[in-house]
mmCIF file of C-alpha atoms in Angstrom:
data_model
loop_
_atom_site.group_PDB
_atom_site.id
_atom_site.type_symbol
_atom_site.label_atom_id
_atom_site.label_comp_id
_atom_site.label_asym_id
_atom_site.label_seq_id
_atom_site.Cartn_x
_atom_site.Cartn_y
_atom_site.Cartn_z
ATOM 1 C CA MET A 17 -5.311 18.618 -13.128
ATOM 2 C CA ARG A 18 -7.827 15.565 -12.372
ATOM 3 C CA ILE A 19 -5.150 13.007 -13.273
ATOM 4 C CA ASN A 20 -2.230 14.994 -10.551
ATOM 5 C CA THR A 21 -4.679 14.857 -8.378
ATOM 6 C CA ILE A 22 -5.171 11.170 -8.303
ATOM 7 C CA ILE A 23 -1.575 10.693 -8.455
ATOM 8 C CA ALA A 24 -0.985 13.080 -5.235
ATOM 9 C CA VAL A 25 -4.332 10.861 -3.828
ATOM 10 C CA ALA A 26 -2.199 7.686 -4.535
ATOM 11 C CA PHE A 27 1.063 9.430 -3.984
ATOM 12 C CA SER A 28 -0.131 10.414 0.035
ATOM 13 C CA PHE A 29 -1.784 6.914 0.657
ATOM 14 C CA GLN A 30 0.768 4.807 -0.475
ATOM 15 C CA LEU A 31 3.623 6.147 1.343
ATOM 16 C CA MET A 32 1.280 6.063 4.542
ATOM 17 C CA MET A 33 1.041 2.358 4.449
ATOM 18 C CA ASN A 34 4.525 2.520 3.741
ATOM 19 C CA LEU A 35 5.919 4.001 6.521
ATOM 20 C CA THR A 36 4.916 1.232 9.117
ATOM 21 C CA ARG A 37 4.836 -1.790 6.362
ATOM 22 C CA PRO A 38 8.286 -3.111 7.218
ATOM 23 C CA LEU A 39 8.140 -2.281 10.604
ATOM 24 C CA VAL A 40 5.467 -3.804 11.658
ATOM 25 C CA THR A 41 7.553 -7.179 11.143
ATOM 26 C CA LEU A 42 10.671 -5.283 14.372
ATOM 27 C CA TYR A 43 7.352 -3.726 16.056
ATOM 28 C CA GLY A 44 6.363 -7.408 16.150
ATOM 29 C CA ILE A 45 9.917 -9.433 17.292
ATOM 30 C CA SER A 46 10.290 -6.696 19.473
ATOM 31 C CA LEU A 47 5.918 -7.143 21.670
ATOM 32 C CA GLY A 48 7.544 -10.960 21.579
ATOM 33 C CA THR A 49 6.796 -12.963 18.345
ATOM 34 C CA ASP A 50 7.821 -15.002 16.488
ATOM 35 C CA ALA A 51 8.508 -15.573 12.688
ATOM 36 C CA PHE A 52 4.702 -17.810 11.925
ATOM 37 C CA GLY A 53 3.382 -14.758 14.198
ATOM 38 C CA ILE A 54 4.480 -12.210 11.903
ATOM 39 C CA GLY A 55 2.813 -14.339 8.961
ATOM 40 C CA MET A 56 -1.059 -13.708 11.471
ATOM 41 C CA ILE A 57 0.019 -10.491 11.057
ATOM 42 C CA THR A 58 0.919 -10.325 7.967
ATOM 43 C CA ALA A 59 -1.773 -12.670 6.602
ATOM 44 C CA ALA A 60 -4.386 -10.328 8.310
ATOM 45 C CA TYR A 61 -3.953 -7.270 5.773
ATOM 46 C CA ALA A 62 -5.425 -9.610 3.160
ATOM 47 C CA LEU A 63 -8.634 -11.359 5.403
ATOM 48 C CA PHE A 64 -10.756 -8.531 4.337
ATOM 49 C CA PRO A 65 -9.982 -7.297 1.372
ATOM 50 C CA LEU A 66 -10.069 -11.222 0.120
ATOM 51 C CA LEU A 67 -14.311 -11.362 1.580
ATOM 52 C CA PHE A 68 -15.031 -7.740 0.532
ATOM 53 C CA ALA A 69 -12.971 -6.276 -2.606
ATOM 54 C CA ILE A 70 -15.596 -7.766 -5.093
ATOM 55 C CA ARG A 71 -18.260 -5.974 -3.329
ATOM 56 C CA ILE A 72 -16.932 -2.667 -2.672
ATOM 57 C CA GLY A 73 -15.967 -2.860 -6.321
ATOM 58 C CA LYS A 74 -19.329 -3.092 -6.859
ATOM 59 C CA VAL A 75 -20.482 -0.005 -4.738
ATOM 60 C CA ALA A 76 -16.931 2.347 -6.586
ATOM 61 C CA ASP A 77 -19.070 1.755 -10.022
ATOM 62 C CA ALA A 78 -22.391 2.411 -8.345
ATOM 63 C CA ILE A 79 -22.128 5.064 -6.636
ATOM 64 C CA GLY A 80 -19.087 7.301 -7.935
ATOM 65 C CA ASP A 81 -15.597 7.134 -6.143
ATOM 66 C CA ARG A 82 -14.892 10.103 -5.019
ATOM 67 C CA ALA A 83 -17.292 8.055 -1.343
ATOM 68 C CA PRO A 84 -15.036 5.267 -1.211
ATOM 69 C CA VAL A 85 -11.984 7.411 -1.684
ATOM 70 C CA ARG A 86 -12.686 9.754 1.680
ATOM 71 C CA ILE A 87 -14.127 6.187 3.044
ATOM 72 C CA GLY A 88 -10.248 4.392 2.612
ATOM 73 C CA VAL A 89 -8.091 7.327 4.191
ATOM 74 C CA ALA A 90 -9.944 7.394 7.283
ATOM 75 C CA GLY A 91 -9.536 3.756 8.591
ATOM 76 C CA MET A 92 -6.172 3.830 7.243
ATOM 77 C CA MET A 93 -5.800 6.445 9.471
ATOM 78 C CA ALA A 94 -7.427 5.005 12.200
ATOM 79 C CA GLY A 95 -5.531 1.818 12.174
ATOM 80 C CA THR A 96 -2.255 2.814 11.441
ATOM 81 C CA ALA A 97 -3.023 4.689 14.557
ATOM 82 C CA LEU A 98 -3.612 1.912 17.041
ATOM 83 C CA PRO A 99 0.270 0.885 17.485
ATOM 84 C CA PHE A 100 0.759 4.440 18.613
ATOM 85 C CA LEU A 101 -2.014 4.324 21.368
ATOM 86 C CA TYR A 102 -1.686 0.635 22.009
ATOM 87 C CA PRO A 103 1.863 -1.191 22.033
ATOM 88 C CA ALA A 104 0.371 -4.727 22.126
ATOM 89 C CA ILE A 105 0.430 -7.020 19.953
ATOM 90 C CA TRP A 106 -3.042 -7.214 19.248
ATOM 91 C CA ALA A 107 -2.929 -4.287 17.592
ATOM 92 C CA LEU A 108 -0.873 -4.648 14.795
ATOM 93 C CA TYR A 109 -3.159 -7.192 14.498
ATOM 94 C CA VAL A 110 -5.913 -5.334 14.125
ATOM 95 C CA SER A 111 -3.959 -1.978 12.668
ATOM 96 C CA GLN A 112 -3.448 -4.683 9.812
ATOM 97 C CA ALA A 113 -6.815 -5.997 9.052
ATOM 98 C CA LEU A 114 -8.211 -1.714 9.357
ATOM 99 C CA ILE A 115 -5.011 -0.814 6.571
ATOM 100 C CA GLY A 116 -5.984 -3.986 4.651
ATOM 101 C CA VAL A 117 -9.592 -2.820 3.922
ATOM 102 C CA SER A 118 -8.833 0.861 3.395
ATOM 103 C CA HIS A 119 -6.141 0.717 1.280
ATOM 104 C CA ILE A 120 -9.195 -1.700 -1.613
ATOM 105 C CA PHE A 121 -11.524 1.482 -0.696
ATOM 106 C CA ILE A 122 -8.769 3.881 -1.766
ATOM 107 C CA SER A 123 -6.241 1.806 -4.954
ATOM 108 C CA ILE A 124 -10.368 0.551 -6.458
ATOM 109 C CA SER A 125 -11.757 3.574 -6.376
ATOM 110 C CA LEU A 126 -8.500 5.528 -7.734
ATOM 111 C CA GLN A 127 -7.977 2.708 -10.997
ATOM 112 C CA ASN A 128 -11.374 3.250 -12.246
ATOM 113 C CA LEU A 129 -11.215 6.909 -12.349
ATOM 114 C CA ILE A 130 -7.802 6.369 -13.699
ATOM 115 C CA GLY A 131 -9.554 3.660 -15.862
ATOM 116 C CA ASN A 132 -12.629 5.649 -17.414
ATOM 117 C CA MET A 133 -11.197 8.824 -18.133
ATOM 118 C CA SER A 134 -8.423 7.149 -20.081
ATOM 119 C CA ASN A 135 -8.589 5.760 -23.489
ATOM 120 C CA SER A 136 -6.639 2.981 -25.253
ATOM 121 C CA GLN A 137 -4.065 5.691 -26.495
ATOM 122 C CA ASN A 138 -3.121 6.894 -23.435
ATOM 123 C CA ARG A 139 -3.854 3.925 -20.330
ATOM 124 C CA ASP A 140 -0.557 2.807 -20.341
ATOM 125 C CA HIS A 141 0.781 5.610 -19.659
ATOM 126 C CA HIS A 142 -1.263 7.197 -17.062
ATOM 127 C CA PHE A 143 -1.745 3.779 -14.879
ATOM 128 C CA GLY A 144 2.387 4.590 -15.820
ATOM 129 C CA LEU A 145 1.532 7.190 -13.378
ATOM 130 C CA PHE A 146 -0.327 5.706 -10.881
ATOM 131 C CA SER A 147 2.048 3.239 -10.598
ATOM 132 C CA MET A 148 5.555 5.103 -10.803
ATOM 133 C CA ALA A 149 3.662 6.245 -8.030
ATOM 134 C CA VAL A 150 3.123 4.202 -5.104
ATOM 135 C CA ALA A 151 6.631 2.472 -5.989
ATOM 136 C CA LEU A 152 7.506 6.631 -4.804
ATOM 137 C CA SER A 153 6.347 6.090 -1.721
ATOM 138 C CA GLY A 154 7.641 2.120 -1.718
ATOM 139 C CA ILE A 155 11.657 4.419 -2.079
ATOM 140 C CA ALA A 156 10.567 7.529 0.360
ATOM 141 C CA GLY A 157 7.764 5.702 3.261
ATOM 142 C CA PRO A 158 10.889 2.989 4.113
ATOM 143 C CA VAL A 159 13.214 5.318 4.926
ATOM 144 C CA LEU A 160 11.434 7.458 6.527
ATOM 145 C CA GLY A 161 9.811 4.676 9.438
ATOM 146 C CA GLY A 162 13.877 3.162 9.719
ATOM 147 C CA LEU A 163 13.907 6.895 10.334
ATOM 148 C CA LEU A 164 11.594 7.709 12.677
ATOM 149 C CA ALA A 165 11.902 4.070 14.824
ATOM 150 C CA ASP A 166 15.914 4.168 14.970
ATOM 151 C CA TYR A 167 15.423 7.493 16.523
ATOM 152 C CA SER A 168 12.336 7.780 18.682
ATOM 153 C CA SER A 169 10.070 4.546 18.589
ATOM 154 C CA PHE A 170 7.872 2.118 15.831
ATOM 155 C CA GLY A 171 5.159 3.594 17.737
ATOM 156 C CA PHE A 172 5.754 7.021 16.716
ATOM 157 C CA ALA A 173 5.792 6.163 13.241
ATOM 158 C CA PHE A 174 3.136 4.902 13.160
ATOM 159 C CA GLY A 175 1.712 7.771 15.100
ATOM 160 C CA MET A 176 3.966 9.842 12.275
ATOM 161 C CA ALA A 177 2.402 8.100 9.170
ATOM 162 C CA SER A 178 -1.836 8.465 10.937
ATOM 163 C CA VAL A 179 -1.204 12.092 10.970
ATOM 164 C CA ALA A 180 0.427 12.571 7.744
ATOM 165 C CA GLY A 181 -2.895 10.729 6.151
ATOM 166 C CA LEU A 182 -4.788 14.373 6.750
ATOM 167 C CA VAL A 183 -2.662 14.933 2.531
ATOM 168 C CA PRO A 184 -4.367 12.301 0.812
ATOM 169 C CA MET A 185 -7.852 13.264 2.676
ATOM 170 C CA ALA A 186 -7.071 17.051 1.530
ATOM 171 C CA PHE A 187 -6.660 16.200 -2.074
ATOM 172 C CA SER A 188 -9.931 13.186 -2.135
ATOM 173 C CA MET A 189 -12.006 16.612 -2.143
ATOM 174 C CA LEU A 190 -10.990 17.480 -5.670
ATOM 175 C CA LEU A 191 -11.229 13.737 -7.203
ATOM 176 C CA PRO A 192 -14.061 14.064 -9.993
ATOM 177 C CA ASN A 193 -16.803 11.580 -9.070
ATOM 178 C CA VAL A 194 -17.881 9.014 -12.034
ATOM 179 C CA LYS A 195 -21.436 7.690 -11.308
ATOM 180 C CA ARG A 196 -22.544 4.805 -14.636
ATOM 181 C CA LYS A 197 -26.427 5.662 -14.847
ATOM 182 C CA LYS A 198 -28.447 3.517 -13.785
ATOM 183 C CA LYS A 199 -29.439 1.197 -17.060
ATOM 184 C CA GLN A 200 -25.557 0.419 -17.348
ATOM 185 C CA GLN A 201 -25.914 -0.662 -13.366
ATOM 186 C CA GLU A 202 -28.377 -2.972 -14.899
ATOM 187 C CA ASP A 203 -26.570 -3.615 -18.001
ATOM 188 C CA GLY A 204 -23.610 -4.925 -16.713
ATOM 189 C CA ASP A 205 -24.834 -6.737 -13.727
ATOM 190 C CA LYS A 206 -25.756 -10.009 -15.711
ATOM 191 C CA GLY A 207 -23.624 -12.814 -13.642
ATOM 192 C CA SER A 208 -21.600 -12.909 -11.278
ATOM 193 C CA ALA A 209 -18.029 -11.817 -10.506
ATOM 194 C CA LEU A 210 -16.753 -14.890 -11.030
ATOM 195 C CA GLU A 211 -17.243 -15.784 -14.271
ATOM 196 C CA LEU A 212 -15.941 -13.270 -15.190
ATOM 197 C CA LEU A 213 -12.899 -15.979 -14.644
ATOM 198 C CA ARG A 214 -13.991 -17.482 -17.663
ATOM 199 C CA ILE A 215 -12.430 -14.350 -19.653
ATOM 200 C CA PRO A 216 -8.528 -15.213 -20.851
ATOM 201 C CA LEU A 217 -6.736 -12.693 -20.728
ATOM 202 C CA LEU A 218 -8.435 -11.461 -17.310
ATOM 203 C CA ARG A 219 -6.936 -14.901 -15.782
ATOM 204 C CA LYS A 220 -3.387 -14.307 -17.000
ATOM 205 C CA ALA A 221 -3.584 -11.027 -15.314
ATOM 206 C CA LEU A 222 -5.364 -11.565 -12.669
ATOM 207 C CA ALA A 223 -2.496 -14.817 -11.484
ATOM 208 C CA SER A 224 0.718 -12.513 -12.567
ATOM 209 C CA SER A 225 -0.360 -9.850 -10.178
ATOM 210 C CA ALA A 226 -0.556 -12.410 -7.919
ATOM 211 C CA LEU A 227 2.189 -13.712 -7.712
ATOM 212 C CA VAL A 228 3.846 -9.573 -8.129
ATOM 213 C CA LEU A 229 2.911 -8.363 -4.980
ATOM 214 C CA TYR A 230 2.787 -11.497 -2.442
ATOM 215 C CA SER A 231 6.006 -11.489 -3.363
ATOM 216 C CA ARG A 232 6.881 -8.614 -2.646
ATOM 217 C CA ASP A 233 4.585 -8.855 0.662
ATOM 218 C CA VAL A 234 7.105 -11.611 1.003
ATOM 219 C CA TYR A 235 10.016 -9.995 1.667
ATOM 220 C CA VAL A 236 8.648 -6.771 2.872
ATOM 221 C CA ALA A 237 8.050 -8.941 6.012
ATOM 222 C CA TYR A 238 10.783 -10.681 6.111
ATOM 223 C CA PHE A 239 13.612 -9.662 5.167
ATOM 224 C CA PRO A 240 13.702 -7.057 8.586
ATOM 225 C CA LEU A 241 13.597 -10.783 10.280
ATOM 226 C CA PHE A 242 15.931 -12.220 8.332
ATOM 227 C CA ALA A 243 18.767 -9.008 7.893
ATOM 228 C CA SER A 244 18.505 -7.569 11.975
ATOM 229 C CA ALA A 245 18.774 -11.125 13.002
ATOM 230 C CA TRP A 246 22.765 -10.733 11.846
ATOM 231 C CA GLY A 247 22.325 -7.247 13.380
ATOM 232 C CA MET A 248 21.397 -4.747 10.963
ATOM 233 C CA SER A 249 19.834 -1.298 11.363
ATOM 234 C CA ALA A 250 15.703 -0.439 11.272
ATOM 235 C CA SER A 251 16.869 1.971 8.953
ATOM 236 C CA THR A 252 20.168 0.205 6.320
ATOM 237 C CA ILE A 253 16.865 -1.682 6.889
ATOM 238 C CA GLY A 254 14.757 1.270 5.178
ATOM 239 C CA TRP A 255 17.426 1.971 3.205
ATOM 240 C CA ILE A 256 17.516 -1.657 1.348
ATOM 241 C CA ILE A 257 13.977 -1.599 0.726
ATOM 242 C CA GLY A 258 13.579 2.317 -0.287
ATOM 243 C CA VAL A 259 16.504 0.841 -3.087
ATOM 244 C CA GLN A 260 13.805 -1.317 -4.139
ATOM 245 C CA GLY A 261 10.737 0.753 -4.883
ATOM 246 C CA LEU A 262 13.547 2.780 -6.855
ATOM 247 C CA ALA A 263 14.675 0.372 -8.814
ATOM 248 C CA MET A 264 10.720 0.297 -9.822
ATOM 249 C CA VAL A 265 10.032 3.316 -10.946
ATOM 250 C CA LEU A 266 13.267 3.169 -12.689
ATOM 251 C CA VAL A 267 12.249 0.371 -14.457
ATOM 252 C CA ARG A 268 8.550 1.525 -15.024
ATOM 253 C CA LEU A 269 10.479 3.855 -16.726
ATOM 254 C CA PHE A 270 11.360 3.386 -20.036
ATOM 255 C CA LEU A 271 8.385 -0.204 -19.864
ATOM 256 C CA ALA A 272 6.816 1.547 -22.383
ATOM 257 C CA ARG A 273 9.240 1.403 -24.463
ATOM 258 C CA LEU A 274 10.265 -2.195 -23.749
ATOM 259 C CA THR A 275 6.785 -3.300 -24.624
ATOM 260 C CA SER A 276 6.842 -1.894 -27.183
ATOM 261 C CA ARG A 277 9.629 -3.846 -28.696
ATOM 262 C CA PHE A 278 9.397 -6.822 -27.193
ATOM 263 C CA GLY A 279 5.743 -7.541 -26.034
ATOM 264 C CA ARG A 280 3.751 -7.483 -22.894
ATOM 265 C CA GLU A 281 4.227 -11.146 -22.616
ATOM 266 C CA PRO A 282 7.937 -11.995 -22.570
ATOM 267 C CA ILE A 283 8.636 -8.184 -20.681
ATOM 268 C CA LEU A 284 6.096 -9.745 -17.751
ATOM 269 C CA TRP A 285 7.659 -13.264 -17.823
ATOM 270 C CA ALA A 286 11.096 -11.785 -17.727
ATOM 271 C CA SER A 287 10.498 -9.403 -14.714
ATOM 272 C CA ILE A 288 9.646 -12.120 -12.440
ATOM 273 C CA VAL A 289 11.841 -15.032 -13.396
ATOM 274 C CA LEU A 290 14.174 -12.102 -12.378
ATOM 275 C CA ALA A 291 12.634 -11.056 -9.232
ATOM 276 C CA GLY A 292 12.650 -14.796 -8.278
ATOM 277 C CA VAL A 293 16.109 -15.353 -9.113
ATOM 278 C CA SER A 294 17.272 -12.250 -6.980
ATOM 279 C CA PHE A 295 14.713 -14.112 -4.039
ATOM 280 C CA LEU A 296 17.301 -17.430 -4.634
ATOM 281 C CA LEU A 297 21.148 -15.423 -4.227
ATOM 282 C CA VAL A 298 19.031 -13.244 -0.719
ATOM 283 C CA PRO A 299 20.664 -15.666 1.721
ATOM 284 C CA LEU A 300 24.049 -16.679 0.040
ATOM 285 C CA THR A 301 24.687 -12.959 1.121
ATOM 286 C CA THR A 302 25.086 -10.302 4.592
ATOM 287 C CA ASN A 303 26.673 -7.797 3.326
ATOM 288 C CA THR A 304 24.891 -4.718 3.096
ATOM 289 C CA LEU A 305 25.824 -3.477 -0.245
ATOM 290 C CA LEU A 306 25.169 -6.680 -2.152
ATOM 291 C CA CYS A 307 21.558 -6.860 -0.207
ATOM 292 C CA GLY A 308 20.818 -3.240 -1.038
ATOM 293 C CA LEU A 309 22.165 -4.650 -5.144
ATOM 294 C CA LEU A 310 19.523 -7.783 -4.887
ATOM 295 C CA SER A 311 16.272 -5.987 -3.776
ATOM 296 C CA ALA A 312 17.089 -3.386 -7.372
ATOM 297 C CA LEU A 313 17.190 -6.258 -9.326
ATOM 298 C CA MET A 314 14.242 -7.236 -6.845
ATOM 299 C CA GLY A 315 12.335 -4.623 -8.015
ATOM 300 C CA ALA A 316 13.653 -3.794 -11.526
ATOM 301 C CA GLY A 317 11.398 -7.613 -12.150
ATOM 302 C CA LEU A 318 8.048 -6.831 -9.462
ATOM 303 C CA GLY A 319 8.114 -2.610 -11.771
ATOM 304 C CA CYS A 320 7.031 -3.882 -14.992
ATOM 305 C CA GLY A 321 4.388 -6.570 -13.671
ATOM 306 C CA GLN A 322 1.328 -4.207 -11.005
ATOM 307 C CA PRO A 323 1.492 -1.651 -14.378
ATOM 308 C CA LEU A 324 0.721 -3.976 -16.914
ATOM 309 C CA SER A 325 -1.272 -6.849 -14.550
ATOM 310 C CA MET A 326 -3.231 -3.755 -13.686
ATOM 311 C CA THR A 327 -4.013 -2.415 -17.643
ATOM 312 C CA THR A 328 -4.458 -5.712 -18.802
ATOM 313 C CA THR A 329 -7.593 -6.631 -16.565
ATOM 314 C CA TYR A 330 -9.579 -2.602 -16.758
ATOM 315 C CA ASN A 331 -8.807 -3.243 -21.214
ATOM 316 C CA ALA A 332 -10.339 -7.215 -20.527
ATOM 317 C CA SER A 333 -13.014 -6.026 -18.457
ATOM 318 C CA PRO A 334 -16.494 -5.922 -19.816
ATOM 319 C CA LYS A 335 -17.792 -2.126 -20.361
ATOM 320 C CA HIS A 336 -19.378 -1.065 -17.010
ATOM 321 C CA ARG A 337 -18.000 -3.538 -14.492
ATOM 322 C CA THR A 338 -14.536 -2.174 -14.380
ATOM 323 C CA GLY A 339 -14.867 -1.490 -10.612
ATOM 324 C CA GLU A 340 -16.267 -5.219 -9.882
ATOM 325 C CA VAL A 341 -13.454 -6.519 -12.040
ATOM 326 C CA LEU A 342 -10.458 -4.167 -10.390
ATOM 327 C CA GLY A 343 -12.359 -5.749 -7.210
ATOM 328 C CA LEU A 344 -11.582 -9.695 -8.552
ATOM 329 C CA ARG A 345 -8.197 -8.208 -8.634
ATOM 330 C CA MET A 346 -7.374 -7.624 -5.741
ATOM 331 C CA ALA A 347 -9.350 -10.313 -3.545
ATOM 332 C CA SER A 348 -6.512 -12.318 -5.863
ATOM 333 C CA ASN A 349 -3.891 -10.427 -5.045
ATOM 334 C CA ARG A 350 -5.358 -10.710 -1.541
ATOM 335 C CA LEU A 351 -5.696 -14.150 -1.214
ATOM 336 C CA SER A 352 -2.154 -15.103 -2.681
ATOM 337 C CA GLN A 353 -1.002 -12.198 0.311
ATOM 338 C CA MET A 354 -3.182 -13.954 2.977
ATOM 339 C CA VAL A 355 -2.033 -17.356 1.998
ATOM 340 C CA ALA A 356 1.516 -16.389 1.352
ATOM 341 C CA PRO A 357 3.082 -15.067 4.985
ATOM 342 C CA LEU A 358 1.196 -18.360 6.907
ATOM 343 C CA PHE A 359 2.486 -20.921 4.248
ATOM 344 C CA PHE A 360 5.984 -18.826 4.463
ATOM 345 C CA GLY A 361 5.774 -17.874 8.368
ATOM 346 C CA LEU A 362 5.522 -22.154 8.609
ATOM 347 C CA VAL A 363 8.210 -22.574 6.783
ATOM 348 C CA GLY A 364 10.685 -20.564 8.089
ATOM 349 C CA ALA A 365 9.399 -22.065 11.876
ATOM 350 C CA TRP A 366 9.964 -25.512 10.691
ATOM 351 C CA THR A 367 13.426 -24.888 8.458
ATOM 352 C CA GLY A 368 14.776 -21.337 9.467
ATOM 353 C CA MET A 369 14.682 -18.171 7.351
ATOM 354 C CA VAL A 370 16.309 -19.054 5.065
ATOM 355 C CA ALA A 371 14.348 -21.855 3.730
ATOM 356 C CA ILE A 372 11.490 -18.673 3.142
ATOM 357 C CA PHE A 373 13.747 -17.123 0.488
ATOM 358 C CA TYR A 374 15.134 -21.002 -2.064
ATOM 359 C CA VAL A 375 10.509 -21.946 -1.328
ATOM 360 C CA SER A 376 9.281 -18.219 -2.105
ATOM 361 C CA GLY A 377 12.210 -17.742 -4.946
ATOM 362 C CA ALA A 378 11.194 -20.787 -6.487
ATOM 363 C CA PHE A 379 7.370 -20.721 -6.907
ATOM 364 C CA LEU A 380 7.992 -17.666 -8.945
ATOM 365 C CA ILE A 381 10.240 -19.212 -11.482
ATOM 366 C CA GLY A 382 7.700 -21.356 -11.439
ATOM 367 C CA GLY A 383 5.101 -19.379 -11.626
ATOM 368 C CA ALA A 384 6.178 -17.131 -14.372
ATOM 369 C CA PHE A 385 6.594 -20.414 -16.468
ATOM 370 C CA LEU A 386 3.006 -21.371 -15.280
ATOM 371 C CA THR A 387 1.425 -18.180 -16.112
ATOM 372 C CA THR A 388 3.429 -16.500 -19.240
ATOM 373 C CA GLY A 389 5.827 -18.188 -20.305
ATOM 374 C CA SER A 390 3.295 -20.946 -23.087
ATOM 375 C CA SER A 391 2.363 -17.271 -24.361
ATOM 376 C CA ARG A 392 5.658 -15.540 -24.101
ATOM 377 C CA LYS A 393 6.663 -16.769 -27.039
ATOM 378 C CA ARG A 394 3.395 -14.976 -29.289
ATOM 379 C CA PRO A 395 2.007 -11.231 -29.330
ATOM 380 C CA ALA A 396 0.225 -10.276 -26.696
ATOM 381 C CA ALA A 397 -3.680 -10.615 -27.093
ATOM 382 C CA SER A 398 -5.735 -7.627 -28.815
ATOM 383 C CA VAL A 399 -8.745 -6.239 -26.303
ATOM 384 C CA ASN A 400 -10.902 -4.003 -27.105
ATOM 385 C CA ASP A 401 -11.234 -0.184 -24.852
ATOM 386 C CA SER A 402 -14.785 0.188 -23.317
#
C-alpha cells in the first residue's frame, strides 16, 4: 500500500508538470521571445535545484520525507498558477524556477522513501514502478496540455495544472515519514557531498543520468519550436511528445529481463546511443508519422537510463546519506539541464534550429562512449545493499 501511495503521488505531480512543460516554449514564443529566450526560461527550471538539491536531500534525511513532499506540491501549484494569472514573460521565468525547486523537494523524498522501504531483491522493481509512473504522466500530460491549449489557451492549461495539484497533495497525507536516528545522522554526515564523487560507480551513474535528462529536456523545449515553424498544431506536438512517454513505459516493462540477460552497462550504453541517433534523424523529416516514430525510438533509448541510474545511485550511497546522494544526483542533473538549454539556445540562434538536434545527437553518442563505453563489455560492478 505504501508503494502504491508513492506511485500515485509520483504520477499525479508529474502530470501537473508535463501538462505545461511542452507548452512553455509555445507560450514563450506567443509572448515574443526567441530561441535564446526559450533556453533562458528552460535554464531557470534548473538553477535553484542546482544550488539547493544537496541541502534538500540532507533535510529529507533529517526530518523525514512527508513534509518536503507537501512543500514541493504547494510550490508546484503556485508555479503553474503564475502564467495563468499573469500572461507575461517574467511569469514564465518565475514559474519555471519555482517548479524546478519544488520538483526537487518531491523527487528526492519519494526516491528516498522507495529506497528505504526496499531491499536488494525488489529495489530495481520498485524504482522501475516509480519511473513507469513518471513515464505514464509523460504520455498523458503533453496530450492533455496540447488539447487544453488548442481549445482554450496556454494560460488556461497552466491554470488547470495548478488545480490538478490537489490530487498529489491529498495522496501526500498518506505517505510514511521515515526519520533517521540522531546517531545515524551524525555518522552519515562525515565528509562533504562532493567527496562522494570519489565513488566510481556513483560518478558513472550521475553522468549517465545527466545525459538522459538533458537530452529529454532539449527535445521537449526545442521540438515544439521546430515543429510549429512548419505548421504543426500544439495538440499534434503534444501527441508526438506523448508517444515518447509511451515508449519509455513499454521499454521499462522489459528492462529487468534485458539487464538480467545482457547486463546494466551494455543496456545503458545501447539506450543512450539509440537516443543520440534518433536526435540526428529528427531534422531530416517534417512528416508527422515519422516524427512520431523517431520520438518513440528516442523514448525507448531514454527510458532505460533513468531507472538504472536511480537504482545504481541509491545502491552506491553510503549508509544514512541516501537523501544527500539523491540530492547530489539531482544537482548534477540540473547542472546539465541548466547549461544545455543555454548552450543549445545559442546554437539555435546562431546556426538555426536544425543544428540543435545534430549537436545534441552527437553529444549523446559521444557521452555514451565516455561514460559507459569503456566498461560495457564487463559485468556491472556489484554494490552492497544498505
